[in-house]
PDB file of C-alpha atoms in Angstrom:
ATOM      1  CA  MET A 205       2.151   1.169  25.908  1.00 91.00           C
ATOM      2  CA  ILE A 206      -1.093   0.768  27.728  1.00 93.00           C
ATOM      3  CA  THR A 207      -2.591   3.815  29.222  1.00 95.00           C
ATOM      4  CA  GLN A 208      -4.346   4.210  32.446  1.00 96.00           C
ATOM      5  CA  ARG A 209      -7.518   4.880  30.361  1.00 97.00           C
ATOM      6  CA  ASP A 210      -6.940   1.277  28.728  1.00 97.00           C
ATOM      7  CA  MET A 211      -6.255  -0.306  32.197  1.00 98.00           C
ATOM      8  CA  ILE A 212      -9.350   1.093  33.788  1.00 98.00           C
ATOM      9  CA  LEU A 213     -11.683   0.037  30.747  1.00 98.00           C
ATOM     10  CA  ASN A 214      -9.961  -3.377  31.031  1.00 98.00           C
ATOM     11  CA  HIS A 215     -10.787  -3.497  34.933  1.00 98.00           C
ATOM     12  CA  LEU A 216     -14.225  -2.429  34.109  1.00 98.00           C
ATOM     13  CA  LYS A 217     -15.042  -5.047  31.535  1.00 97.00           C
ATOM     14  CA  ASP A 218     -13.311  -7.781  33.853  1.00 98.00           C
ATOM     15  CA  PHE A 219     -14.818  -6.795  37.134  1.00 98.00           C
ATOM     16  CA  GLY A 220     -17.940  -4.783  36.413  1.00 98.00           C
ATOM     17  CA  SER A 221     -17.150  -1.670  38.426  1.00 98.00           C
ATOM     18  CA  ILE A 222     -14.488   0.464  39.879  1.00 98.00           C
ATOM     19  CA  THR A 223     -14.188   2.998  42.765  1.00 98.00           C
ATOM     20  CA  PRO A 224     -11.752   5.866  42.919  1.00 97.00           C
ATOM     21  CA  LEU A 225      -9.688   4.299  45.868  1.00 96.00           C
ATOM     22  CA  LYS A 226      -9.572   0.922  43.793  1.00 97.00           C
ATOM     23  CA  ALA A 227      -8.357   3.180  40.616  1.00 98.00           C
ATOM     24  CA  LEU A 228      -5.641   4.854  42.655  1.00 98.00           C
ATOM     25  CA  GLU A 229      -4.316   1.690  44.559  1.00 97.00           C
ATOM     26  CA  GLU A 230      -4.335  -0.630  41.268  1.00 97.00           C
ATOM     27  CA  TYR A 231      -3.373   2.071  38.566  1.00 97.00           C
ATOM     28  CA  GLY A 232      -2.043   5.208  39.989  1.00 96.00           C
ATOM     29  CA  CYS A 233      -5.207   7.119  38.872  1.00 97.00           C
ATOM     30  CA  TYR A 234      -5.851  10.311  40.804  1.00 96.00           C
ATOM     31  CA  ARG A 235      -8.459  11.436  38.621  1.00 97.00           C
ATOM     32  CA  LEU A 236     -10.997   8.586  37.859  1.00 98.00           C
ATOM     33  CA  SER A 237     -13.711  11.000  36.843  1.00 97.00           C
ATOM     34  CA  ALA A 238     -11.749  12.438  34.119  1.00 97.00           C
ATOM     35  CA  VAL A 239     -10.979   8.996  32.779  1.00 98.00           C
ATOM     36  CA  ILE A 240     -14.552   7.907  32.994  1.00 98.00           C
ATOM     37  CA  PHE A 241     -15.407  11.053  30.999  1.00 98.00           C
ATOM     38  CA  GLU A 242     -13.406   9.909  28.044  1.00 97.00           C
ATOM     39  CA  LEU A 243     -14.658   6.363  28.365  1.00 98.00           C
ATOM     40  CA  ARG A 244     -18.176   7.420  28.253  1.00 98.00           C
ATOM     41  CA  ASP A 245     -17.451   9.134  24.947  1.00 97.00           C
ATOM     42  CA  ILE A 246     -15.791   6.071  23.533  1.00 96.00           C
ATOM     43  CA  GLY A 247     -18.712   3.874  24.854  1.00 97.00           C
ATOM     44  CA  ARG A 248     -21.300   5.802  22.609  1.00 95.00           C
ATOM     45  CA  ARG A 249     -19.245   4.637  19.664  1.00 95.00           C
ATOM     46  CA  GLU A 250     -18.407   1.273  20.884  1.00 95.00           C
ATOM     47  CA  GLY A 251     -21.705   0.311  22.560  1.00 96.00           C
ATOM     48  CA  PHE A 252     -21.254   0.472  26.199  1.00 97.00           C
ATOM     49  CA  THR A 253     -22.169   2.691  28.915  1.00 98.00           C
ATOM     50  CA  ILE A 254     -20.713   3.695  32.252  1.00 98.00           C
ATOM     51  CA  GLU A 255     -23.230   4.531  35.124  1.00 98.00           C
ATOM     52  CA  THR A 256     -22.471   6.311  38.354  1.00 98.00           C
ATOM     53  CA  HIS A 257     -23.766   4.876  41.562  1.00 98.00           C
ATOM     54  CA  PRO A 258     -23.193   6.947  44.845  1.00 98.00           C
ATOM     55  CA  LEU A 259     -21.849   4.888  47.705  1.00 97.00           C
ATOM     56  CA  THR A 260     -21.863   5.983  51.424  1.00 97.00           C
ATOM     57  CA  ARG A 261     -19.485   4.366  53.822  1.00 97.00           C
ATOM     58  CA  LYS A 262     -17.770   5.317  56.965  1.00 97.00           C
ATOM     59  CA  ASN A 263     -14.062   6.556  57.029  1.00 95.00           C
ATOM     60  CA  ARG A 264     -11.470   5.591  59.340  1.00 95.00           C
ATOM     61  CA  PHE A 265     -12.570   8.698  61.780  1.00 98.00           C
ATOM     62  CA  GLY A 266     -16.256   7.225  61.805  1.00 98.00           C
ATOM     63  CA  ASN A 267     -17.694   9.983  59.606  1.00 98.00           C
ATOM     64  CA  SER A 268     -20.014   9.255  56.597  1.00 98.00           C
ATOM     65  CA  VAL A 269     -18.336  10.021  53.179  1.00 97.00           C
ATOM     66  CA  THR A 270     -19.915   9.597  49.630  1.00 97.00           C
ATOM     67  CA  PHE A 271     -18.112   8.465  46.556  1.00 97.00           C
ATOM     68  CA  ALA A 272     -18.659   7.205  43.120  1.00 97.00           C
ATOM     69  CA  GLU A 273     -18.784   3.568  42.080  1.00 98.00           C
ATOM     70  CA  TYR A 274     -18.518   3.616  38.218  1.00 98.00           C
ATOM     71  CA  VAL A 275     -20.409   0.289  36.697  1.00 98.00           C
ATOM     72  CA  TYR A 276     -19.999  -0.973  33.066  1.00 98.00           C
ATOM     73  CA  LYS A 277     -22.915  -1.831  31.047  1.00 97.00           C
ATOM     74  CA  GLU A 278     -22.729  -3.367  27.673  1.00 93.00           C
ATOM     75  CA  ASP A 279     -25.538  -2.073  25.367  1.00 85.00           C
ATOM     76  CA  LYS A 280     -27.834  -4.749  24.004  1.00 71.00           C
TER      77      LYS A 280
END
């Protein structure tokens, strides 16, 4: 059985980044930051890092909101 963590790691490897909304829509993951925390630990052993980039966008009410985009980086 493939876990949410595995699906999110595969997504990061395939697409390079993920946001909480994409994780919820695609994988039903409500706590992406917790999954990223686990993946960062794995990455230290397997040779990759995950960076956090803050993004600011307007929500449907026109208010500015800030959220994280997690970006996958292979260690060279």
